[in-house]
Coordinates of C-alpha atoms in Angstrom, one line a residue:
Chain Q
M1 CA -53.5 -22.6 104.4
Q2 CA -50.6 -21.7 106.2
A3 CA -48.5 -21.4 103.1
A4 CA -51.3 -19.2 101.5
A5 CA -51.3 -16.9 104.6
E6 CA -47.6 -16.4 104.5
E7 CA -47.8 -15.8 100.8
E8 CA -50.5 -13.0 101.4
K9 CA -48.4 -11.5 104.3
E10 CA -45.4 -11.5 101.7
I11 CA -47.6 -9.8 99.0
I12 CA -49.1 -7.3 101.1
G13 CA -45.5 -6.6 102.5
K14 CA -43.9 -6.2 99.4
I15 CA -46.8 -4.1 97.8
N16 CA -46.7 -1.9 101.2
E17 CA -43.0 -1.6 100.7
S18 CA -43.3 -0.7 97.2
A19 CA -45.9 1.6 98.0
Q20 CA -43.8 3.6 100.5
A21 CA -41.0 3.8 98.2
E22 CA -43.2 5.2 95.8
L23 CA -44.6 7.7 98.0
K24 CA -41.3 8.7 99.1
E25 CA -40.1 9.0 95.6
V26 CA -43.2 11.1 94.5
K27 CA -42.8 13.5 97.6
E28 CA -39.1 14.0 96.7
K29 CA -40.1 15.0 93.0
I30 CA -43.1 17.3 94.4
V31 CA -40.5 19.2 96.6
Q32 CA -38.2 19.4 93.9
E33 CA -40.8 20.6 91.2
M34 CA -42.2 22.9 94.0
G35 CA -38.9 24.3 94.4
T36 CA -38.6 25.2 90.6
V37 CA -41.9 26.6 90.7
K38 CA -41.2 28.6 93.6
A39 CA -38.0 30.0 91.7
T40 CA -39.9 30.9 88.9
L41 CA -42.6 32.4 90.9
E42 CA -40.4 34.6 93.2
E43 CA -38.9 36.0 89.8
E44 CA -42.6 37.1 88.9
I45 CA -43.3 38.4 92.5
D46 CA -42.4 42.1 91.3
A47 CA -44.7 41.9 88.5
F48 CA -47.3 40.3 90.8
A49 CA -46.8 43.3 93.0
D50 CA -46.7 45.8 90.2
A51 CA -50.2 44.5 89.0
I52 CA -51.8 44.4 92.5
G53 CA -50.8 48.0 93.2
Q54 CA -52.0 49.1 89.5
K55 CA -55.5 47.6 90.3
I56 CA -55.5 49.3 93.8
L57 CA -54.2 52.7 92.5
G58 CA -55.7 52.6 89.3
R59 CA -52.6 53.3 87.6
V60 CA -48.8 52.2 86.9
A61 CA -47.5 52.6 90.3
Chain Y
M1 CA -65.7 -81.2 114.2
K2 CA -67.0 -84.6 114.2
V3 CA -64.6 -87.5 114.3
P4 CA -66.3 -90.7 113.9
I5 CA -63.7 -93.0 115.3
F6 CA -64.4 -91.5 118.8
N7 CA -68.1 -92.4 118.6
R8 CA -69.7 -94.8 121.1
K9 CA -70.3 -97.3 118.3
R10 CA -67.0 -97.2 117.2
S11 CA -65.4 -97.3 120.5
R12 CA -67.5 -100.5 121.3
V13 CA -65.7 -102.0 118.0
W14 CA -62.3 -100.9 119.2
W15 CA -62.9 -102.6 122.7
M16 CA -63.9 -106.1 121.0
L17 CA -60.7 -106.1 119.0
P18 CA -58.0 -106.6 121.5
L19 CA -60.5 -109.1 123.3
A20 CA -60.8 -111.2 120.0
V21 CA -57.3 -111.0 119.2
V22 CA -56.2 -112.2 122.8
A23 CA -58.8 -114.9 122.4
L24 CA -57.4 -116.2 119.1
F25 CA -54.2 -116.2 120.3
L26 CA -54.7 -118.3 123.4
F27 CA -56.7 -120.6 121.3
G28 CA -53.9 -120.9 118.5
S29 CA -51.3 -121.3 121.5
T30 CA -53.2 -124.1 123.2
V31 CA -53.5 -126.1 119.8
A32 CA -50.0 -125.6 118.9
F33 CA -48.6 -126.4 122.6
S34 CA -50.9 -129.6 122.9
E35 CA -49.7 -130.7 119.3
S36 CA -46.0 -130.2 120.2
G37 CA -46.2 -132.6 123.0
G38 CA -45.9 -129.9 125.9
G39 CA -42.2 -129.5 125.3
H40 CA -40.8 -131.8 128.4
G41 CA -37.3 -133.6 127.8
E42 CA -37.4 -134.0 124.2
A43 CA -34.5 -133.3 122.0
V44 CA -35.0 -130.3 119.3
P45 CA -35.6 -131.9 115.9
K46 CA -34.0 -130.5 113.0
G47 CA -35.4 -129.8 109.6
W48 CA -39.1 -129.6 108.7
V49 CA -41.2 -131.8 111.3
K50 CA -44.5 -132.3 111.8
T51 CA -45.1 -129.6 114.6
D52 CA -43.8 -126.9 112.1
T53 CA -46.8 -127.8 109.9
Y54 CA -49.2 -127.4 112.8
R55 CA -47.7 -124.1 113.7
V56 CA -48.2 -122.9 110.1
M57 CA -51.6 -124.1 110.4
N58 CA -52.0 -122.7 113.6
F59 CA -50.7 -119.2 112.3
A60 CA -53.1 -119.6 109.2
V61 CA -56.4 -120.3 111.3
L62 CA -55.1 -117.5 113.7
A63 CA -54.5 -115.1 110.5
I64 CA -58.2 -116.1 109.1
G65 CA -59.6 -115.7 112.2
L66 CA -58.2 -112.3 112.5
F67 CA -59.2 -111.4 109.2
L68 CA -62.5 -112.5 109.7
V69 CA -63.2 -110.9 112.9
L70 CA -61.3 -107.7 112.4
K71 CA -62.5 -107.3 108.7
K72 CA -65.8 -105.5 109.5
P73 CA -64.8 -103.3 112.3
V74 CA -61.2 -102.4 110.5
S75 CA -63.3 -101.4 107.5
Q76 CA -66.0 -99.6 109.5
A77 CA -63.4 -97.7 111.5
L78 CA -61.4 -97.1 108.3
G79 CA -64.4 -96.0 106.6
G80 CA -65.5 -93.9 109.5
R81 CA -62.1 -92.5 109.5
I82 CA -62.2 -91.6 105.8
Q83 CA -65.7 -90.3 106.2
G84 CA -64.1 -88.1 109.0
I85 CA -61.5 -87.0 106.9
K86 CA -63.7 -86.3 104.0
E87 CA -65.8 -84.4 106.4
Q88 CA -62.9 -82.4 107.5
L89 CA -61.9 -81.9 104.0
D90 CA -65.1 -80.5 103.1
E91 CA -65.2 -78.3 106.4
L92 CA -61.6 -77.1 105.4
E93 CA -62.9 -76.4 102.0
E94 CA -65.9 -74.5 103.1
K95 CA -63.6 -72.5 105.5
K96 CA -61.3 -71.9 102.6
K97 CA -64.1 -70.4 100.5
A98 CA -65.3 -68.6 103.3
A99 CA -61.9 -67.1 103.7
E100 CA -61.6 -66.5 99.9
A101 CA -65.0 -64.8 100.3
K102 CA -63.7 -62.5 102.9
L103 CA -60.6 -61.8 101.2
V104 CA -62.5 -60.8 98.5
E105 CA -64.6 -58.7 100.6
Y106 CA -61.7 -57.2 102.4
D107 CA -60.0 -56.7 99.2
A108 CA -63.2 -54.8 97.9
K109 CA -63.0 -53.0 101.3
M110 CA -59.6 -51.9 100.8
A111 CA -60.0 -50.7 97.4
A112 CA -63.1 -48.7 98.6
L113 CA -60.9 -47.4 101.5
D114 CA -58.3 -46.5 98.7
K115 CA -60.8 -44.5 96.7
E116 CA -62.3 -43.0 99.6
A117 CA -58.8 -41.8 100.9
E118 CA -58.1 -40.4 97.4
A119 CA -61.3 -38.3 97.2
M120 CA -60.7 -37.4 100.7
L121 CA -57.2 -36.4 99.7
A122 CA -58.3 -34.6 96.6
E123 CA -61.2 -32.8 98.3
Y124 CA -58.3 -31.6 100.8
V125 CA -56.1 -30.5 98.1
K126 CA -59.4 -28.4 96.6
Q127 CA -60.3 -26.9 99.6
G128 CA -56.6 -25.8 100.1
E129 CA -56.5 -24.5 96.5
D130 CA -59.6 -22.6 97.2
A131 CA -58.4 -21.3 100.3
K132 CA -55.1 -20.2 98.5
A133 CA -57.2 -18.4 95.7
R134 CA -59.3 -16.7 98.3
I135 CA -56.4 -15.5 100.5
L136 CA -54.4 -14.5 97.3
K137 CA -57.4 -12.6 96.2
E138 CA -57.8 -10.6 99.5
A139 CA -54.1 -9.9 99.2
E140 CA -54.7 -8.3 96.0
A141 CA -57.9 -6.4 97.4
A142 CA -55.6 -5.2 100.3
A143 CA -52.8 -4.3 97.9
E144 CA -55.2 -2.5 95.8
K145 CA -56.6 -0.6 98.7
L146 CA -52.8 0.2 99.5
K147 CA -51.9 1.5 96.3
E148 CA -55.3 3.6 96.4
Q149 CA -53.9 4.8 99.9
A150 CA -50.7 5.6 98.5
S151 CA -52.0 7.6 95.7
K152 CA -54.4 9.6 97.9
N153 CA -51.6 10.4 100.2
I154 CA -49.5 11.6 97.3
E155 CA -52.5 13.6 96.0
Y156 CA -52.9 15.1 99.4
E157 CA -49.0 15.8 99.7
F158 CA -49.3 17.8 96.3
L159 CA -52.2 19.8 97.0
Q160 CA -50.6 20.6 100.2
A161 CA -47.4 21.5 98.9
K162 CA -49.4 23.6 96.1
A163 CA -51.4 25.5 98.7
E164 CA -48.3 26.2 100.9
L165 CA -46.5 27.4 97.8
K166 CA -49.6 29.6 96.5
A167 CA -49.9 31.0 100.0
E168 CA -46.2 32.1 100.5
I169 CA -45.8 33.6 96.9
V170 CA -49.3 35.7 97.6
E171 CA -47.7 36.9 100.9
K172 CA -44.5 38.0 99.3
A173 CA -46.5 39.6 96.5
L174 CA -48.8 41.4 99.0
A175 CA -46.0 42.4 101.1
K176 CA -44.1 43.9 98.0
A177 CA -47.1 45.5 96.6
E178 CA -47.8 47.2 100.0
A179 CA -44.2 48.5 99.8
I180 CA -44.7 49.8 96.6
I181 CA -47.7 51.4 97.2
K182 CA -46.5 53.0 100.4
E183 CA -43.8 54.4 98.3
K184 CA -45.8 55.5 95.6
I185 CA -49.1 56.6 96.8
N186 CA -50.1 60.3 96.8
S187 CA -52.7 62.5 98.3
E188 CA -54.8 62.1 95.1
D189 CA -54.7 58.4 95.0
Q190 CA -55.8 58.3 98.7
D191 CA -58.8 60.7 98.3
K192 CA -59.8 58.3 95.0
L193 CA -59.4 55.3 97.5
V194 CA -61.6 56.8 100.1
D195 CA -64.3 58.0 97.6
E196 CA -64.3 54.4 96.1
Y197 CA -64.6 53.0 99.7
L198 CA -67.5 55.4 100.5
E199 CA -69.4 54.5 97.3
K200 CA -69.3 50.7 98.2
V201 CA -70.3 51.3 101.5
V202 CA -73.1 53.5 100.6
A203 CA -74.0 50.9 98.1

């Protein structure tokens, strides 16, 4: 019983550790991808702004 | 345990035996002494003399008398003793059989105890295995929950980052659009916008 409880703790600890590591890795990946996406979108901000202005003014700004 | 030699009947015989022996000895000695002339002042003869014959006869009478007197009680005593020994042997044989039966019984009990101990051990091992399997199953379930939680956390982080990025880009685009509009708007555009607004309000 004690051995099984220790094994249970060990399994949960390993999985918890693995999950934390995976979460950290995914967070880093998200931050990295968000950075790339942000850079791409910032390049298109002018186009967005022109489209907004055109929609508001009803003509090409 | 019954020992016949110590019975009352037997002990009476044993009392009589020494008395008979003493009586015969005294009788025989008296006869021998009278036949030898009392032993006063006579020279000791050499070789076989007449008194020797009397002595032999005396001894023979004594032996025969003793034999006749002691035959029955001795045989009775020996018979009793033999009977006692037989009874003792029978009793010991019965005890031996009883001990053997007890031994067989205890062997059977020991075998049963061994079996019981083995069964108990097997039961404890089974309970331990069951408990281990249950604990491991619980651990797997807990691990699965942890994974689900981690997955939800990842999804939440992603959505939050996406929303933040969206808000940031929209804010920047709006700011830039505002600047462009401020720069390029004219009175015609302003009239048009006012008209559109009024139409919406009226509608």
